[in-house]
mmCIF file of C-alpha atoms in Angstrom:
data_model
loop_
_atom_site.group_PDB
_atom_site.id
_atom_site.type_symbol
_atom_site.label_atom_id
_atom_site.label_comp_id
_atom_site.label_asym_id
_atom_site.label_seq_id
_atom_site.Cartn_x
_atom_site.Cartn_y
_atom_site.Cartn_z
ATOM 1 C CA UNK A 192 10.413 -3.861 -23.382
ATOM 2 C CA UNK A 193 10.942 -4.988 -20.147
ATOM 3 C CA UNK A 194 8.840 -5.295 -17.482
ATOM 4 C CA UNK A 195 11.016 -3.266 -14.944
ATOM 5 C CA UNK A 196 11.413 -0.684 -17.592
ATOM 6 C CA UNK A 197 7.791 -0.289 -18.475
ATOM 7 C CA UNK A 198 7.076 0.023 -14.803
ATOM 8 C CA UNK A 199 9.678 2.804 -14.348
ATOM 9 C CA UNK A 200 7.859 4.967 -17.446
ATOM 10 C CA UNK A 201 4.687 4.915 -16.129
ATOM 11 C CA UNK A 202 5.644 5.785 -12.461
ATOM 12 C CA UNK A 203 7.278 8.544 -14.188
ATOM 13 C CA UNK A 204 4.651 9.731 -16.473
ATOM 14 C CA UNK A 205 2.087 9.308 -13.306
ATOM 15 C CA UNK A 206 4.164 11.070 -11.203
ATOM 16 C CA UNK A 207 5.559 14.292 -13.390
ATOM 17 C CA UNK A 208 2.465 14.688 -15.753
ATOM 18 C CA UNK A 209 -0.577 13.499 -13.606
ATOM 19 C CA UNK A 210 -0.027 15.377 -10.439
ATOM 20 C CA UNK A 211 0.706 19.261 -12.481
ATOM 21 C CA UNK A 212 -2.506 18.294 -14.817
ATOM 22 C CA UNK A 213 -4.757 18.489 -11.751
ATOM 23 C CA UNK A 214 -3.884 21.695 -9.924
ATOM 24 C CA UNK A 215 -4.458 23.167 -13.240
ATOM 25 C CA UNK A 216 -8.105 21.930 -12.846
ATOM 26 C CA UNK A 217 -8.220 23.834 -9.115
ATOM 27 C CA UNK A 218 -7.941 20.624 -7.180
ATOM 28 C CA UNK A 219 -7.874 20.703 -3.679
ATOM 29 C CA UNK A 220 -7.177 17.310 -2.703
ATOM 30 C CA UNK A 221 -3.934 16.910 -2.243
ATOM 31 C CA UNK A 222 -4.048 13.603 -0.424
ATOM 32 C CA UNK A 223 -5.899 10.548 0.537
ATOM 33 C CA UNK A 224 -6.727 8.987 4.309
ATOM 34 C CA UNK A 225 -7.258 5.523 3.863
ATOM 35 C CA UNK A 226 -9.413 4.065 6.543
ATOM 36 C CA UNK A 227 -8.167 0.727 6.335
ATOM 37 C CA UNK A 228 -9.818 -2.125 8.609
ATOM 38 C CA UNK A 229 -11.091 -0.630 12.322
ATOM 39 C CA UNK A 230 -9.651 -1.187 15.597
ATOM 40 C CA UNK A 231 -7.994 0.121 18.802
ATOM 41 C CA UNK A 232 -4.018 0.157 18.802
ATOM 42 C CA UNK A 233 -3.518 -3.389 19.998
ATOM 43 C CA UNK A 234 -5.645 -4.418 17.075
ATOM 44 C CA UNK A 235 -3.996 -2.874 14.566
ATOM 45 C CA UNK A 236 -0.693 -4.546 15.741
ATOM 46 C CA UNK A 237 -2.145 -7.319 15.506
ATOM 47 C CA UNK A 238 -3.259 -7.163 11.755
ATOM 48 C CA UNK A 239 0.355 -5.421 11.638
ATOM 49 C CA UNK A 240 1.509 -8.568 12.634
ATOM 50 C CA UNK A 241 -0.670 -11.517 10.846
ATOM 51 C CA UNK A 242 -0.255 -9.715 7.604
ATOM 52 C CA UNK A 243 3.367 -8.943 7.702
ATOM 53 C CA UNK A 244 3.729 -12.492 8.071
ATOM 54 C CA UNK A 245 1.106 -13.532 5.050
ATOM 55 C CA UNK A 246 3.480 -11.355 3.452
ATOM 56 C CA UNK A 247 6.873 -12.420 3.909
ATOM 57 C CA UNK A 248 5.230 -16.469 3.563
ATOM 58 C CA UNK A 249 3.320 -14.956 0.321
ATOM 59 C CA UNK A 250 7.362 -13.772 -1.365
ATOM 60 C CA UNK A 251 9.249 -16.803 -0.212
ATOM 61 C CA UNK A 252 6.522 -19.193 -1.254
ATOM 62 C CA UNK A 253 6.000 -17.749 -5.189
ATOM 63 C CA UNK A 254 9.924 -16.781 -4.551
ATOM 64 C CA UNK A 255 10.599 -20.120 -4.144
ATOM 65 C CA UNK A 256 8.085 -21.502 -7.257
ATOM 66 C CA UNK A 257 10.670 -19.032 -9.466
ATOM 67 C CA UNK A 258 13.471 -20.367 -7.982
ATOM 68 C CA UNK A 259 12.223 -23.962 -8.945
ATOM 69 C CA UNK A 260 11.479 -23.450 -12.389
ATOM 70 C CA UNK A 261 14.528 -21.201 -13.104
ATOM 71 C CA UNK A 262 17.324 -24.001 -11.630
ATOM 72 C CA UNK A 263 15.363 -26.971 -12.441
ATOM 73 C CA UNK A 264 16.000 -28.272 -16.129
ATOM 74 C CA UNK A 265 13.386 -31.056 -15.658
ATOM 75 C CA UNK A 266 10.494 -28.642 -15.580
ATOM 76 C CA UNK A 267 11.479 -26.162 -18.214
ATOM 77 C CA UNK A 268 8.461 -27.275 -20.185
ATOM 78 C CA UNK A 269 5.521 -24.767 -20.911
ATOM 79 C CA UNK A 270 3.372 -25.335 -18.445
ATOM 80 C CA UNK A 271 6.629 -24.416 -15.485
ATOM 81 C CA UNK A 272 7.343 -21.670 -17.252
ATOM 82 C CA UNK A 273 3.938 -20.196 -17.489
ATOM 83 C CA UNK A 274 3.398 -20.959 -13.428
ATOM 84 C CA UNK A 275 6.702 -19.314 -13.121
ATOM 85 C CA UNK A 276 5.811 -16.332 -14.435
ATOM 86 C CA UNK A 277 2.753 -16.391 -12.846
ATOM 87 C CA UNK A 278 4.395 -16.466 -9.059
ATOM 88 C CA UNK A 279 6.599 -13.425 -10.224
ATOM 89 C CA UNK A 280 3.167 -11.885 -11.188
ATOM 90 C CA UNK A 281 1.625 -12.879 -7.840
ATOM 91 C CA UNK A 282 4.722 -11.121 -6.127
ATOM 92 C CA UNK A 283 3.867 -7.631 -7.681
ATOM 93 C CA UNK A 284 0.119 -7.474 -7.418
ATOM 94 C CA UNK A 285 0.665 -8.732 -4.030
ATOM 95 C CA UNK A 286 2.919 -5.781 -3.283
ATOM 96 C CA UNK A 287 0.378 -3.319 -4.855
ATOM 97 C CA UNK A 288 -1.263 -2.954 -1.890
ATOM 98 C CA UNK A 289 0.643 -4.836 1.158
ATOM 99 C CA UNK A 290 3.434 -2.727 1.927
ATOM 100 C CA UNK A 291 0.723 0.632 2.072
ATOM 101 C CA UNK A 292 -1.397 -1.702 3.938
ATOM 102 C CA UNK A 293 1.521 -2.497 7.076
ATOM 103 C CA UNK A 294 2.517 1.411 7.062
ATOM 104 C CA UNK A 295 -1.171 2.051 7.835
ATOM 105 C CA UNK A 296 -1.362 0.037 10.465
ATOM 106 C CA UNK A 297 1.010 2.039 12.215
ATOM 107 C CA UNK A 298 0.315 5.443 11.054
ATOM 108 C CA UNK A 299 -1.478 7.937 12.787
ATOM 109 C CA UNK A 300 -2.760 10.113 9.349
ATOM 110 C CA UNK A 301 -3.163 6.936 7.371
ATOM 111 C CA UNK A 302 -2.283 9.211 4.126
ATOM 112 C CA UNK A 303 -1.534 8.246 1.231
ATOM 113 C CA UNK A 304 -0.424 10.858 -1.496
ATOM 114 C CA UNK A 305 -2.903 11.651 -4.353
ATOM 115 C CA UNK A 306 -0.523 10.373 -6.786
ATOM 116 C CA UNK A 307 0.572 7.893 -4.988
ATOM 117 C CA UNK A 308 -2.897 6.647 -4.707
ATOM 118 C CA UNK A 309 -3.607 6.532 -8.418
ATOM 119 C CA UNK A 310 -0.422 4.685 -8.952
ATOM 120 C CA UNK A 311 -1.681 2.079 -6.655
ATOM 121 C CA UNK A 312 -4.977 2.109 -8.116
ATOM 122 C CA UNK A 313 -3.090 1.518 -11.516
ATOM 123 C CA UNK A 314 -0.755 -0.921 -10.595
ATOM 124 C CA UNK A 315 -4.216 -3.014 -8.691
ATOM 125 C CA UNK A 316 -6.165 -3.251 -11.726
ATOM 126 C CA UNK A 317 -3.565 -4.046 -14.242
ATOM 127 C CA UNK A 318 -1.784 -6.791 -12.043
ATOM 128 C CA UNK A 319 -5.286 -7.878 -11.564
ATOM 129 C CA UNK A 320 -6.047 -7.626 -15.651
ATOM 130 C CA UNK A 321 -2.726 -9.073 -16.135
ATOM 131 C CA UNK A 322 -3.708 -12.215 -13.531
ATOM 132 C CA UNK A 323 -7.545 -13.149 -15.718
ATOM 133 C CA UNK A 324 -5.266 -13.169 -18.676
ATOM 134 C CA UNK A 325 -2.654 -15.576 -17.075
ATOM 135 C CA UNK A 326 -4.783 -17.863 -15.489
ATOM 136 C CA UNK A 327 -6.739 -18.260 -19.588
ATOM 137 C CA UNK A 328 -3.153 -19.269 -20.691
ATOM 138 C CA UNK A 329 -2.402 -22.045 -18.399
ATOM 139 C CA UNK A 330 -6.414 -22.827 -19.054
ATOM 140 C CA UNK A 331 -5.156 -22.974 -22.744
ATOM 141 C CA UNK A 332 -2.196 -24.898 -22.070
ATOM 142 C CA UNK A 333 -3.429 -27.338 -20.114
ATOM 143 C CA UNK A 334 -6.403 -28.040 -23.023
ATOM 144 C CA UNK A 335 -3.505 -28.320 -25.460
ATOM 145 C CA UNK A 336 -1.717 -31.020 -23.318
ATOM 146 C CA UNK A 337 -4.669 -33.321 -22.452
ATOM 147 C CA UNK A 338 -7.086 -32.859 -25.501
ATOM 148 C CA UNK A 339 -4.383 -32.368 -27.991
ATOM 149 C CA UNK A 340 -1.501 -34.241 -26.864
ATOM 150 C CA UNK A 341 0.526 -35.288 -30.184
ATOM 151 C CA UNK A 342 0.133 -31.537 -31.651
ATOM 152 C CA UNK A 343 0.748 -29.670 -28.099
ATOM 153 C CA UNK A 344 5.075 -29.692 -28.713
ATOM 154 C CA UNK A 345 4.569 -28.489 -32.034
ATOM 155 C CA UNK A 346 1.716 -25.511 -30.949
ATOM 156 C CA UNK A 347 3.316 -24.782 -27.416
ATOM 157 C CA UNK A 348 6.651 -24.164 -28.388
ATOM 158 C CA UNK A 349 8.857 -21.898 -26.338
ATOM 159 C CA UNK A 350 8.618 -18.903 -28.405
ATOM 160 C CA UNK A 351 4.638 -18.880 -28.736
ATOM 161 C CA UNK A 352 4.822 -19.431 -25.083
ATOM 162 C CA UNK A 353 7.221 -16.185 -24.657
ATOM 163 C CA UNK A 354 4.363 -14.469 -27.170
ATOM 164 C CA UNK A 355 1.666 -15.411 -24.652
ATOM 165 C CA UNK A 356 3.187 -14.261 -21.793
ATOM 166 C CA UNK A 357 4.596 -11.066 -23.319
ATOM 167 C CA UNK A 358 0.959 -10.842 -24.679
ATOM 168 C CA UNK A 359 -0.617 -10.895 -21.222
ATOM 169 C CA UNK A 360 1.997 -8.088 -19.818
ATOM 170 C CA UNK A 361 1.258 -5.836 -22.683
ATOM 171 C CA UNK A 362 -2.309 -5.964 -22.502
ATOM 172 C CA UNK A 363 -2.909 -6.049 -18.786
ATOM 173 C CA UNK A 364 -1.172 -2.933 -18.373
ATOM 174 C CA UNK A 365 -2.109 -0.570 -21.726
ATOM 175 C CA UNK A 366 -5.754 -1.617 -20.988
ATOM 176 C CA UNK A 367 -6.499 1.013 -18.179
ATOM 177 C CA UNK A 368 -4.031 4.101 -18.204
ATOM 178 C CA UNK A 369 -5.866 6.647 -20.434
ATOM 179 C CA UNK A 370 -9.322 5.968 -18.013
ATOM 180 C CA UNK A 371 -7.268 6.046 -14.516
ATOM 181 C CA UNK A 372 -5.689 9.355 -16.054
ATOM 182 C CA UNK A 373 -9.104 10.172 -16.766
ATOM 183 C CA UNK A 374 -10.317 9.435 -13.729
ATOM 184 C CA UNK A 375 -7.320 11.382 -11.889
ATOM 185 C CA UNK A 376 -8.786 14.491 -13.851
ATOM 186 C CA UNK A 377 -11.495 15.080 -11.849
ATOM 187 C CA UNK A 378 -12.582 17.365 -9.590
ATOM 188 C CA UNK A 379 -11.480 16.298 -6.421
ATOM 189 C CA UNK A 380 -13.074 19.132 -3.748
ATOM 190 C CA UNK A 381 -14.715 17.544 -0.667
ATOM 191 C CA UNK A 382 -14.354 14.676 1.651
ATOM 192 C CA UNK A 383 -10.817 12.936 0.926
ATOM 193 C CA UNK A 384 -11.388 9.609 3.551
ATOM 194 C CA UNK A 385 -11.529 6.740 1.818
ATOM 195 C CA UNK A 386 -13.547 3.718 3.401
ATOM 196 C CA UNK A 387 -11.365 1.105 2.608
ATOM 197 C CA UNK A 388 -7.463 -0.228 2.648
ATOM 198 C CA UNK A 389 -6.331 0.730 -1.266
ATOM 199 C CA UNK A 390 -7.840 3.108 -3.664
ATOM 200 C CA UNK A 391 -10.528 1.179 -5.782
ATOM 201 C CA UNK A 392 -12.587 2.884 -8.329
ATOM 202 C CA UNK A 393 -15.694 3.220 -6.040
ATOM 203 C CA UNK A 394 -14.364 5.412 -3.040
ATOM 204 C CA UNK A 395 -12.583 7.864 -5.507
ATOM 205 C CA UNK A 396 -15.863 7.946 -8.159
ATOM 206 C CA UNK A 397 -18.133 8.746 -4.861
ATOM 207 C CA UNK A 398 -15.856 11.218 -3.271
ATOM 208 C CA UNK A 399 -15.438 13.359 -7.542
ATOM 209 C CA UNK A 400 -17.584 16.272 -7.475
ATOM 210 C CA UNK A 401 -18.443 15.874 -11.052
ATOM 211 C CA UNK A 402 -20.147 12.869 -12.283
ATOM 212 C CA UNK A 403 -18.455 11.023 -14.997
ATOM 213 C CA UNK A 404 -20.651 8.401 -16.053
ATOM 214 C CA UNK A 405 -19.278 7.186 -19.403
ATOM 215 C CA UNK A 406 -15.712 6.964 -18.109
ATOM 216 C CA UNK A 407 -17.246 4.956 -15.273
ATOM 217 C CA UNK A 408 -19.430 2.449 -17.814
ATOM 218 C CA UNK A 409 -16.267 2.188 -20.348
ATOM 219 C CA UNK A 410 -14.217 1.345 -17.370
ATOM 220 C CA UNK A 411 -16.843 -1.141 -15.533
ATOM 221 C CA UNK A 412 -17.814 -2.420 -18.912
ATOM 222 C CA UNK A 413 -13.923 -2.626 -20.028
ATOM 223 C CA UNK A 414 -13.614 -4.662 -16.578
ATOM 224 C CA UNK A 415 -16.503 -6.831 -16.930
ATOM 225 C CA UNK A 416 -15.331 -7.676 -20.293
ATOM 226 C CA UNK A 417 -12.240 -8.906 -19.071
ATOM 227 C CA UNK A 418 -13.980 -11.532 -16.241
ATOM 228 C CA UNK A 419 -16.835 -12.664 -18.152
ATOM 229 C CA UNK A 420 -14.511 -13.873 -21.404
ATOM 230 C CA UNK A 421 -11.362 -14.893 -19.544
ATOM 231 C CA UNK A 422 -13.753 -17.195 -17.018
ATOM 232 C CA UNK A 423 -15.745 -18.508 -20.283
ATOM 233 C CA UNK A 424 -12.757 -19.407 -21.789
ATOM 234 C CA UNK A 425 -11.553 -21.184 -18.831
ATOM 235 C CA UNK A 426 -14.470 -22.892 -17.886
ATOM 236 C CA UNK A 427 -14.899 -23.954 -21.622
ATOM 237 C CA UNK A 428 -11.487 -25.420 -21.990
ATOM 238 C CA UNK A 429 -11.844 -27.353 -18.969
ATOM 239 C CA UNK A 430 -15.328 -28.579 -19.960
ATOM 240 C CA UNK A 431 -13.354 -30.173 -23.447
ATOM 241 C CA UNK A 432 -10.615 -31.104 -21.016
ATOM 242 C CA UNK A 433 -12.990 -33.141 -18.520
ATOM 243 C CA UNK A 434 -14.549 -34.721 -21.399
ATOM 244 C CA UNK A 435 -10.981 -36.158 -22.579
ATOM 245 C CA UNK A 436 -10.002 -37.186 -19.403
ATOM 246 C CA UNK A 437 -12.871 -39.501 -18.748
ATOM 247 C CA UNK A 438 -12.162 -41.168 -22.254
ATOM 248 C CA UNK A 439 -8.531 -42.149 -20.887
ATOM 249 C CA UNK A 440 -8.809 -45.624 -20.553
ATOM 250 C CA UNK A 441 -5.930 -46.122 -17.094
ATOM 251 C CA UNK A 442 -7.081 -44.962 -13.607
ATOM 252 C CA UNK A 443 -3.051 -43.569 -13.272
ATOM 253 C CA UNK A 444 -3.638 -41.258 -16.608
ATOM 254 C CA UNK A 445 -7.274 -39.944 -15.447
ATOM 255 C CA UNK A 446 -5.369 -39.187 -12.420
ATOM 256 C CA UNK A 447 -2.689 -37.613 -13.329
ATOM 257 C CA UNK A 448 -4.785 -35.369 -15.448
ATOM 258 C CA UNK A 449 -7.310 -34.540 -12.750
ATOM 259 C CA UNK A 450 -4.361 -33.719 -10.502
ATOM 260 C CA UNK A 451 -2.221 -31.088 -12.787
ATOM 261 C CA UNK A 452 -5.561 -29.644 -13.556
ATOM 262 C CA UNK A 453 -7.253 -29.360 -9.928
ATOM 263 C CA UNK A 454 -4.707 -26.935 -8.784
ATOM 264 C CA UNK A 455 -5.441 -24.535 -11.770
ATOM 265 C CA UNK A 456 -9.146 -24.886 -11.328
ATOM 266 C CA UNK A 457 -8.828 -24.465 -7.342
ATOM 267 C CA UNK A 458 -6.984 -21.173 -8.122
ATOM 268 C CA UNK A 459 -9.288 -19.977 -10.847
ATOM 269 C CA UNK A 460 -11.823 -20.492 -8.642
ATOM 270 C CA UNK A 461 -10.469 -18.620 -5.558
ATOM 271 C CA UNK A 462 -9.554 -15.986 -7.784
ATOM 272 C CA UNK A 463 -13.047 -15.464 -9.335
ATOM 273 C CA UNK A 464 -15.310 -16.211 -7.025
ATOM 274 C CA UNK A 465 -14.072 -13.164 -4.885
ATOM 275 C CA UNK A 466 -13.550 -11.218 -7.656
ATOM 276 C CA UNK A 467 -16.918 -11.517 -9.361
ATOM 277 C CA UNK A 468 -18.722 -10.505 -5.719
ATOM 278 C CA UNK A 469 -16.881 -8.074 -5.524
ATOM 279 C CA UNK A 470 -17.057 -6.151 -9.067
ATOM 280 C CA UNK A 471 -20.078 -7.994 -10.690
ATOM 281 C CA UNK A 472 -22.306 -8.186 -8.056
ATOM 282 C CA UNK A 473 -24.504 -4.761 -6.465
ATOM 283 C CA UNK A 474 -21.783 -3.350 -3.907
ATOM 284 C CA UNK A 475 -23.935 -0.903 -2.587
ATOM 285 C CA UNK A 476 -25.810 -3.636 -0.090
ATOM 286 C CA UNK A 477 -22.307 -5.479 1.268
ATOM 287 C CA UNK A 478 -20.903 -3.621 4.515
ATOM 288 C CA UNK A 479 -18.091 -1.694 3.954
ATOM 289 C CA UNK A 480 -16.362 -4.143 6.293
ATOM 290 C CA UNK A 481 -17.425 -7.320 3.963
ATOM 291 C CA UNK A 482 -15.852 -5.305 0.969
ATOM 292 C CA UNK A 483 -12.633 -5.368 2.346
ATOM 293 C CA UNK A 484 -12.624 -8.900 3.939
ATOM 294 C CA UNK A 485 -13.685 -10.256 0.187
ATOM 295 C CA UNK A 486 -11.354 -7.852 -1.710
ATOM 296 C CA UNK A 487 -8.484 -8.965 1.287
ATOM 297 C CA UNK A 488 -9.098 -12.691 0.222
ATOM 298 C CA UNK A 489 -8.239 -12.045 -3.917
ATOM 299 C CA UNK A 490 -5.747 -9.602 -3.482
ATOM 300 C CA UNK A 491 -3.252 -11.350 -0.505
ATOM 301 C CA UNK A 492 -5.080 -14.482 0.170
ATOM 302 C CA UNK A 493 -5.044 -15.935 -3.213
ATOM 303 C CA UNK A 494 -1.353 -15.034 -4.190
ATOM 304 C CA UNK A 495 -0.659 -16.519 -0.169
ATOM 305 C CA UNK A 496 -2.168 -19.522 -0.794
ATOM 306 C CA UNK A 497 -1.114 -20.426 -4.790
ATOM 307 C CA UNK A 498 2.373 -21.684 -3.983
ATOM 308 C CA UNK A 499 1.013 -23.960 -1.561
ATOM 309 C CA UNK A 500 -1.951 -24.896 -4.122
ATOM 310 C CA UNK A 501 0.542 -25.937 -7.040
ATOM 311 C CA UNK A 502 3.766 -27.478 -4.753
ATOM 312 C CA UNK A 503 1.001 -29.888 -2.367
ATOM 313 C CA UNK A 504 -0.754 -31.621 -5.624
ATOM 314 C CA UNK A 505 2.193 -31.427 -7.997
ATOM 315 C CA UNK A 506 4.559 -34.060 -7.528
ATOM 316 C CA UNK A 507 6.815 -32.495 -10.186
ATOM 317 C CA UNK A 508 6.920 -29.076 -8.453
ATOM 318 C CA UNK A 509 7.551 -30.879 -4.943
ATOM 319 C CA UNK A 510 10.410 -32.379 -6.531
ATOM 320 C CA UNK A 511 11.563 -29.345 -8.014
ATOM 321 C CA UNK A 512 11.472 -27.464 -4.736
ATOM 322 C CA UNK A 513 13.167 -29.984 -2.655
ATOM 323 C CA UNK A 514 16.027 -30.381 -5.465
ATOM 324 C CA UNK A 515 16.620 -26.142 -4.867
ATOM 325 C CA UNK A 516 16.510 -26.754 -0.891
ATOM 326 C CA UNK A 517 19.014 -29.583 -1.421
ATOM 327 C CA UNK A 518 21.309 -27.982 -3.619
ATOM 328 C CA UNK A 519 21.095 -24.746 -1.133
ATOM 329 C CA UNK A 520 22.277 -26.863 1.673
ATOM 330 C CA UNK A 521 25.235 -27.768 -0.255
ATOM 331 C CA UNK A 522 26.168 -24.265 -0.796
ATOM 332 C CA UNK A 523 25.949 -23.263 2.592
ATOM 333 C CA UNK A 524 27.779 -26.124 4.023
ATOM 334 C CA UNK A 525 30.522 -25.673 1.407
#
């Protein structure tokens, strides 16, 4: 199943199923005001502005990483593919929350429709799922290449490649619909503001006038779960990959190593750091302000910066990328 299709059945189980469900519980919440980030009308152009650009920079950039690995045929190993998939990956969870984001800036209500929320909400944490899981592969991948470099064509072929990619899809996204559905169940009868720029599982638990505390442990434990062994694993593989790299004998092969692997680990740890203060540590001491400035930086800042993480220390990928600029010149001057 695609991933186009299996995004089209759950908007349209979400949106048919979800939304009739509730009013049968007496809900009166029929919408959501996100707050989003404060400021007077010439601020909030001005965040209009800065992330509109982030934006557009954040889908040409990854755009153009897809573009690389698609055209050229000197990088359709493994590892290309795998980065490839993770820019297209870095597109959607990017536009999770963006494109709400810039219409909030220049709304008035700042609404944003009760399905519509949980959809986003949906979307956040299994792009987000989907992204631990992607960035263990290319941990794995890159352990197969430098610690096991005679057995890595024979283990990374393209199919088990195409397994561990479908793999990471799959699970990302079947992991949390039955506990955001649960979730959408409740009894939503008070306050509907929101204190923040996307619907996160704190705001909407806070603002339920029923407690549910074992949905909210299976999903906080289900989450946790998720960081603690996808981080292990990478930190582990790059432990056993360290370890082989100082045992290469040439300062040009301990380089090269330390250079396809410093991008990954610059990324993982971007990508973790932010998200681990965020969801690990206690919340309810951080500003409201500080939670959206650190979950800003992991949701657009890290899929922003990536493409210019893995083109600036990979000479292959700067290669690639100026053979697809090169090749579009042609075709426009022709």
């Amino acid at each position: 199943m695609s991933t186009k299709v299996l995004c089209v059945i759950i908007i349209f189980v979400f949106s048919t199923v979800l939304r009739p469900m509730n009013r049968s519980k007496i809900t009166t919440v029929t919408e959501f005001v996100l707050l989003g980030f404060p400021g007077s009308w010439d601020t909030q152009l001005v965040l209009f502005s800065l992330l509109l650009i982030i934006y557009i920079l954040t889908l040409l950039g990854n755009g153009a990483i897809i573009s690389a690995v698609i055209w050229d045929q000197r990088i359709h190993t493994p590892m290309y593919i795998l980065l490839g998939n993770f820019s297209f990956l870095e597109i959607w969870y990017v536009s999770s929350t963006v494109p709400n984001m810039l219409a909030n800036f220049l709304s008035k209500t700042k609404a944003i429709s009760f399905s519509g929320c949980f959809l986003q909400f949906y979307f956040f944490f299994s792009l987000g799922t989907t992204e631990c899981l992607f960035l263990a592969v290319m941990a794995y991948d890159r352990y197969l290449a430098i610690c096991c470099p005679l057995h890595y064509p024979t283990i990374m072929t393209g199919r088990h490649c195409a397994t561990l990619v479908s793999l990471c899809w799959l699970v990302g996204f079947f992991g949390y619909p039955v506990l955001i559905f649960l979730i959408s169940q409740l009894p939503y009868c008070g306050s509907n503001i929101i204190d923040h720029f996307l619907c996160d599982i704190d705001p909407l638990m806070a603002l339920s006038c029923v407690p549910a505390p074992i949905t909210e442990f299976i999903f906080y434990t289900q989450s946790s779960l998720v960081l603690f062994l996808s981080i292990m694993y990478i930190f582990t593989s790059y432990i056993l990959v360290l370890r082989a790299v100082f045992q290469v004998p040439s300062a040009a092969g301990r380089h090269k190593a330390f250079s396809t692997c410093g991008s990954h680990l610059m990324v993982v740890s971007l990508f973790y750091g932010t998200v681990m203060a965020m969801y690990v540590s206690p919340i309810y001491g951080i500003p409201p302000l500080m939670q959206k400035i650190v979950t800003l930086v992991y949701s657009v800042m890290t899929p922003f910066l990536n493409p210019l993480i893995y083109s600036l220390r990979n000479k292959d990928m700067k290669c690639a990328l100026k053979t697809v600029l090169c090749s579009m010149r042609r075709s426009q001057s022709s």
